[in-house]
């Protein structure tokens, strides 16, 4: 047993392999749809023999925020990444937070490696790899993405020759990009190259298909195959998600968008800057439209009246000033706007119609970011011990997943 402490948490992983999986975009509705149709027998076995519950993710319910929370075990106010994207007021620059330089807390992985575990981190999206790999490769760990698996090198990724080991590099806009992550985890485990894993998929399928649609069901059936292979190794498996997913469409199938910057300029004049933290390189997923926005106000603006105006817009569910939002949503105040805005289950927030290229969207818009995508699955291959069974009845967070998997399972 290799005990290690990081970010004021102590982890005592079992001697057997530990595998934590983040199924991107997978709320319980996807799992339930597949389970009800008999498509996930191995997951059903986990439910019967282990534990199934629900956890609360970090806000906003976006990929970088929640993955960073999961791999550090702390909320965004501590690790510093409050979105995929933010406005750096000091530099007067809109910045993508896909680099470890934005992290203010170390991930679990170097600590686990130093404690004697062989760490293997596989992500579908290259944008997350630098965050996950921070401080790990020089210690002998492994970290790579399926999106760039063909270019993985021993010196920079801790491994090479992935195409011969796992298969050809998949297209990122595909279910295969996620399945490759799980297959790679199986291969690394079977070959003894790693015994402490974080496997993080991508949400292409969830952006494209509702839970009951055929391609989604087929995808989860394929996930279940790889899950079964992991369980057969005797690994302790924990499974959660970074966020859920909902349709954000009008009755005619068009995106249901509030163009927030346009609304503000028309009402109050120029000088507003709306930041959409969902923004990332994968525009075909969501067109940079999500249910969470940060608003930077002009210098002379009056926050209370502007907040009242935004709150009255049909489809807006929450408007908070920076200090309150920072406290309630556990966000880093210095990387926030003056106002935080959330929208309803079927509504997204945009900047201006011209700013978004919706031609990249094929089919209806499905997206995330707000409160309605905050709750996620929380499953374990083994029962919880008495102390953690009590914790699971409270307010578990998705970033407690390593704590529960390492410290809370009863073997």
PDB file of N, CA and C in Angstrom, residues 14-68:
ATOM      1  N   UNK A  14      -5.372   0.716  -2.483  1.00  0.00           N
ATOM      2  CA  UNK A  14      -5.109  -0.714  -2.285  1.00  0.00           C
ATOM      3  C   UNK A  14      -3.948  -1.166  -3.158  1.00  0.00           C
ATOM      4  N   UNK A  15      -3.407  -2.327  -2.832  1.00  0.00           N
ATOM      5  CA  UNK A  15      -2.265  -2.824  -3.594  1.00  0.00           C
ATOM      6  C   UNK A  15      -2.665  -3.217  -5.020  1.00  0.00           C
ATOM      7  N   UNK A  16      -3.916  -3.565  -5.206  1.00  0.00           N
ATOM      8  CA  UNK A  16      -4.378  -3.902  -6.553  1.00  0.00           C
ATOM      9  C   UNK A  16      -4.507  -2.643  -7.406  1.00  0.00           C
ATOM     10  N   UNK A  17      -4.623  -2.772  -8.742  1.00  0.00           N
ATOM     11  CA  UNK A  17      -4.736  -1.592  -9.608  1.00  0.00           C
ATOM     12  C   UNK A  17      -5.945  -0.733  -9.258  1.00  0.00           C
ATOM     13  N   UNK A  18      -5.769   0.574  -9.437  1.00  0.00           N
ATOM     14  CA  UNK A  18      -6.824   1.557  -9.225  1.00  0.00           C
ATOM     15  C   UNK A  18      -7.120   2.230 -10.562  1.00  0.00           C
ATOM     16  N   UNK A  19      -8.388   2.248 -10.943  1.00  0.00           N
ATOM     17  CA  UNK A  19      -8.790   2.869 -12.212  1.00  0.00           C
ATOM     18  C   UNK A  19      -9.935   3.830 -11.943  1.00  0.00           C
ATOM     19  N   UNK A  20      -9.719   5.099 -12.225  1.00  0.00           N
ATOM     20  CA  UNK A  20     -10.786   6.102 -12.149  1.00  0.00           C
ATOM     21  C   UNK A  20     -11.123   6.542 -13.569  1.00  0.00           C
ATOM     22  N   UNK A  21     -12.412   6.502 -13.894  1.00  0.00           N
ATOM     23  CA  UNK A  21     -12.884   6.836 -15.238  1.00  0.00           C
ATOM     24  C   UNK A  21     -13.787   8.057 -15.158  1.00  0.00           C
ATOM     25  N   UNK A  22     -13.549   9.013 -16.036  1.00  0.00           N
ATOM     26  CA  UNK A  22     -14.449  10.146 -16.214  1.00  0.00           C
ATOM     27  C   UNK A  22     -15.104  10.002 -17.586  1.00  0.00           C
ATOM     28  N   UNK A  23     -16.389   9.647 -17.585  1.00  0.00           N
ATOM     29  CA  UNK A  23     -17.144   9.520 -18.834  1.00  0.00           C
ATOM     30  C   UNK A  23     -17.725  10.891 -19.180  1.00  0.00           C
ATOM     31  N   UNK A  24     -17.035  11.601 -20.016  1.00  0.00           N
ATOM     32  CA  UNK A  24     -17.379  12.979 -20.359  1.00  0.00           C
ATOM     33  C   UNK A  24     -18.830  13.097 -20.845  1.00  0.00           C
ATOM     34  N   UNK A  25     -19.576  14.020 -20.236  1.00  0.00           N
ATOM     35  CA  UNK A  25     -20.937  14.304 -20.684  1.00  0.00           C
ATOM     36  C   UNK A  25     -21.977  13.276 -20.317  1.00  0.00           C
ATOM     37  N   UNK A  26     -21.649  12.371 -19.407  1.00  0.00           N
ATOM     38  CA  UNK A  26     -22.518  11.231 -19.128  1.00  0.00           C
ATOM     39  C   UNK A  26     -23.265  11.373 -17.815  1.00  0.00           C
ATOM     40  N   UNK A  27     -24.423  11.993 -17.850  1.00  0.00           N
ATOM     41  CA  UNK A  27     -25.289  11.996 -16.678  1.00  0.00           C
ATOM     42  C   UNK A  27     -25.998  10.651 -16.579  1.00  0.00           C
ATOM     43  N   UNK A  28     -26.766  10.464 -15.502  1.00  0.00           N
ATOM     44  CA  UNK A  28     -27.431   9.183 -15.272  1.00  0.00           C
ATOM     45  C   UNK A  28     -28.396   8.803 -16.385  1.00  0.00           C
ATOM     46  N   UNK A  29     -28.927   9.799 -17.135  1.00  0.00           N
ATOM     47  CA  UNK A  29     -29.894   9.451 -18.177  1.00  0.00           C
ATOM     48  C   UNK A  29     -29.272   8.575 -19.255  1.00  0.00           C
ATOM     49  N   UNK A  30     -28.002   8.778 -19.570  1.00  0.00           N
ATOM     50  CA  UNK A  30     -27.335   7.925 -20.560  1.00  0.00           C
ATOM     51  C   UNK A  30     -27.138   6.512 -20.014  1.00  0.00           C
ATOM     52  N   UNK A  31     -26.665   6.415 -18.785  1.00  0.00           N
ATOM     53  CA  UNK A  31     -26.450   5.097 -18.197  1.00  0.00           C
ATOM     54  C   UNK A  31     -27.774   4.357 -18.029  1.00  0.00           C
ATOM     55  N   UNK A  32     -28.803   5.076 -17.586  1.00  0.00           N
ATOM     56  CA  UNK A  32     -30.110   4.441 -17.381  1.00  0.00           C
ATOM     57  C   UNK A  32     -30.696   3.922 -18.687  1.00  0.00           C
ATOM     58  N   UNK A  33     -30.553   4.685 -19.754  1.00  0.00           N
ATOM     59  CA  UNK A  33     -31.087   4.259 -21.044  1.00  0.00           C
ATOM     60  C   UNK A  33     -30.417   2.974 -21.521  1.00  0.00           C
ATOM     61  N   UNK A  34     -29.099   2.903 -21.356  1.00  0.00           N
ATOM     62  CA  UNK A  34     -28.376   1.699 -21.772  1.00  0.00           C
ATOM     63  C   UNK A  34     -28.661   0.522 -20.849  1.00  0.00           C
ATOM     64  N   UNK A  35     -28.712   0.768 -19.536  1.00  0.00           N
ATOM     65  CA  UNK A  35     -29.012  -0.303 -18.587  1.00  0.00           C
ATOM     66  C   UNK A  35     -30.408  -0.870 -18.806  1.00  0.00           C
ATOM     67  N   UNK A  36     -31.377  -0.008 -19.050  1.00  0.00           N
ATOM     68  CA  UNK A  36     -32.759  -0.461 -19.233  1.00  0.00           C
ATOM     69  C   UNK A  36     -32.926  -1.337 -20.458  1.00  0.00           C
ATOM     70  N   UNK A  37     -32.030  -1.183 -21.418  1.00  0.00           N
ATOM     71  CA  UNK A  37     -32.104  -1.975 -22.648  1.00  0.00           C
ATOM     72  C   UNK A  37     -31.123  -3.129 -22.648  1.00  0.00           C
ATOM     73  N   UNK A  38     -30.522  -3.406 -21.500  1.00  0.00           N
ATOM     74  CA  UNK A  38     -29.628  -4.551 -21.376  1.00  0.00           C
ATOM     75  C   UNK A  38     -28.318  -4.399 -22.114  1.00  0.00           C
ATOM     76  N   UNK A  39     -27.870  -3.133 -22.300  1.00  0.00           N
ATOM     77  CA  UNK A  39     -26.663  -2.900 -23.096  1.00  0.00           C
ATOM     78  C   UNK A  39     -25.406  -2.742 -22.244  1.00  0.00           C
ATOM     79  N   UNK A  40     -25.540  -2.741 -20.918  1.00  0.00           N
ATOM     80  CA  UNK A  40     -24.362  -2.540 -20.069  1.00  0.00           C
ATOM     81  C   UNK A  40     -24.357  -3.555 -18.921  1.00  0.00           C
ATOM     82  N   UNK A  41     -24.106  -4.802 -19.269  1.00  0.00           N
ATOM     83  CA  UNK A  41     -24.129  -5.875 -18.272  1.00  0.00           C
ATOM     84  C   UNK A  41     -23.026  -5.709 -17.230  1.00  0.00           C
ATOM     85  N   UNK A  42     -21.862  -5.223 -17.639  1.00  0.00           N
ATOM     86  CA  UNK A  42     -20.765  -5.062 -16.690  1.00  0.00           C
ATOM     87  C   UNK A  42     -21.018  -3.908 -15.736  1.00  0.00           C
ATOM     88  N   UNK A  43     -21.618  -2.843 -16.242  1.00  0.00           N
ATOM     89  CA  UNK A  43     -22.002  -1.756 -15.350  1.00  0.00           C
ATOM     90  C   UNK A  43     -23.069  -2.226 -14.369  1.00  0.00           C
ATOM     91  N   UNK A  44     -23.997  -3.036 -14.861  1.00  0.00           N
ATOM     92  CA  UNK A  44     -25.025  -3.584 -13.979  1.00  0.00           C
ATOM     93  C   UNK A  44     -24.390  -4.421 -12.865  1.00  0.00           C
ATOM     94  N   UNK A  45     -23.345  -5.144 -13.197  1.00  0.00           N
ATOM     95  CA  UNK A  45     -22.625  -5.925 -12.195  1.00  0.00           C
ATOM     96  C   UNK A  45     -21.992  -5.004 -11.155  1.00  0.00           C
ATOM     97  N   UNK A  46     -21.433  -3.873 -11.602  1.00  0.00           N
ATOM     98  CA  UNK A  46     -20.873  -2.896 -10.666  1.00  0.00           C
ATOM     99  C   UNK A  46     -21.944  -2.380  -9.720  1.00  0.00           C
ATOM    100  N   UNK A  47     -23.130  -2.106 -10.271  1.00  0.00           N
ATOM    101  CA  UNK A  47     -24.230  -1.580  -9.458  1.00  0.00           C
ATOM    102  C   UNK A  47     -24.635  -2.589  -8.389  1.00  0.00           C
ATOM    103  N   UNK A  48     -24.707  -3.867  -8.781  1.00  0.00           N
ATOM    104  CA  UNK A  48     -25.161  -4.908  -7.866  1.00  0.00           C
ATOM    105  C   UNK A  48     -24.108  -5.278  -6.829  1.00  0.00           C
ATOM    106  N   UNK A  49     -22.849  -5.312  -7.238  1.00  0.00           N
ATOM    107  CA  UNK A  49     -21.793  -5.778  -6.352  1.00  0.00           C
ATOM    108  C   UNK A  49     -21.031  -4.651  -5.657  1.00  0.00           C
ATOM    109  N   UNK A  50     -21.138  -3.444  -6.199  1.00  0.00           N
ATOM    110  CA  UNK A  50     -20.401  -2.319  -5.641  1.00  0.00           C
ATOM    111  C   UNK A  50     -21.321  -1.252  -5.087  1.00  0.00           C
ATOM    112  N   UNK A  51     -21.234  -0.057  -5.665  1.00  0.00           N
ATOM    113  CA  UNK A  51     -22.038   1.065  -5.171  1.00  0.00           C
ATOM    114  C   UNK A  51     -22.398   1.969  -6.342  1.00  0.00           C
ATOM    115  N   UNK A  52     -23.648   2.437  -6.339  1.00  0.00           N
ATOM    116  CA  UNK A  52     -24.055   3.451  -7.309  1.00  0.00           C
ATOM    117  C   UNK A  52     -24.750   4.601  -6.585  1.00  0.00           C
ATOM    118  N   UNK A  53     -24.286   5.807  -6.844  1.00  0.00           N
ATOM    119  CA  UNK A  53     -24.899   7.000  -6.285  1.00  0.00           C
ATOM    120  C   UNK A  53     -24.793   8.149  -7.268  1.00  0.00           C
ATOM    121  N   UNK A  54     -24.976   9.358  -6.753  1.00  0.00           N
ATOM    122  CA  UNK A  54     -24.892  10.567  -7.556  1.00  0.00           C
ATOM    123  C   UNK A  54     -24.010  11.574  -6.839  1.00  0.00           C
ATOM    124  N   UNK A  55     -23.237  12.321  -7.605  1.00  0.00           N
ATOM    125  CA  UNK A  55     -22.361  13.343  -7.037  1.00  0.00           C
ATOM    126  C   UNK A  55     -22.622  14.683  -7.718  1.00  0.00           C
ATOM    127  N   UNK A  56     -22.223  15.735  -7.045  1.00  0.00           N
ATOM    128  CA  UNK A  56     -22.343  17.082  -7.589  1.00  0.00           C
ATOM    129  C   UNK A  56     -21.014  17.502  -8.180  1.00  0.00           C
ATOM    130  N   UNK A  57     -21.054  17.915  -9.434  1.00  0.00           N
ATOM    131  CA  UNK A  57     -19.840  18.375 -10.085  1.00  0.00           C
ATOM    132  C   UNK A  57     -19.507  19.804  -9.698  1.00  0.00           C
ATOM    133  N   UNK A  58     -18.389  20.288 -10.222  1.00  0.00           N
ATOM    134  CA  UNK A  58     -17.995  21.682 -10.028  1.00  0.00           C
ATOM    135  C   UNK A  58     -18.712  22.559 -11.046  1.00  0.00           C
ATOM    136  N   UNK A  59     -18.970  23.789 -10.653  1.00  0.00           N
ATOM    137  CA  UNK A  59     -19.534  24.778 -11.568  1.00  0.00           C
ATOM    138  C   UNK A  59     -18.429  25.714 -12.048  1.00  0.00           C
ATOM    139  N   UNK A  60     -18.535  26.135 -13.337  1.00  0.00           N
ATOM    140  CA  UNK A  60     -19.517  25.733 -14.333  1.00  0.00           C
ATOM    141  C   UNK A  60     -19.286  24.286 -14.770  1.00  0.00           C
ATOM    142  N   UNK A  61     -20.336  23.661 -15.249  1.00  0.00           N
ATOM    143  CA  UNK A  61     -20.266  22.246 -15.602  1.00  0.00           C
ATOM    144  C   UNK A  61     -19.622  22.077 -16.978  1.00  0.00           C
ATOM    145  N   UNK A  62     -18.313  22.344 -17.009  1.00  0.00           N
ATOM    146  CA  UNK A  62     -17.502  22.256 -18.217  1.00  0.00           C
ATOM    147  C   UNK A  62     -16.347  21.273 -18.006  1.00  0.00           C
ATOM    148  N   UNK A  63     -15.710  20.908 -19.084  1.00  0.00           N
ATOM    149  CA  UNK A  63     -14.677  19.867 -19.088  1.00  0.00           C
ATOM    150  C   UNK A  63     -13.440  20.256 -18.286  1.00  0.00           C
ATOM    151  N   UNK A  64     -12.789  21.375 -18.643  1.00  0.00           N
ATOM    152  CA  UNK A  64     -11.535  21.724 -17.978  1.00  0.00           C
ATOM    153  C   UNK A  64     -11.725  21.931 -16.478  1.00  0.00           C
ATOM    154  N   UNK A  65     -12.831  22.574 -16.110  1.00  0.00           N
ATOM    155  CA  UNK A  65     -13.112  22.848 -14.692  1.00  0.00           C
ATOM    156  C   UNK A  65     -13.186  21.548 -13.912  1.00  0.00           C
ATOM    157  N   UNK A  66     -14.009  20.630 -14.379  1.00  0.00           N
ATOM    158  CA  UNK A  66     -14.273  19.414 -13.615  1.00  0.00           C
ATOM    159  C   UNK A  66     -13.135  18.415 -13.688  1.00  0.00           C
ATOM    160  N   UNK A  67     -12.485  18.282 -14.825  1.00  0.00           N
ATOM    161  CA  UNK A  67     -11.333  17.387 -14.882  1.00  0.00           C
ATOM    162  C   UNK A  67     -10.215  17.894 -13.975  1.00  0.00           C
ATOM    163  N   UNK A  68     -10.000  19.204 -13.949  1.00  0.00           N
ATOM    164  CA  UNK A  68      -8.973  19.760 -13.064  1.00  0.00           C
ATOM    165  C   UNK A  68      -9.329  19.518 -11.604  1.00  0.00           C
TER     166      UNK A  68
END
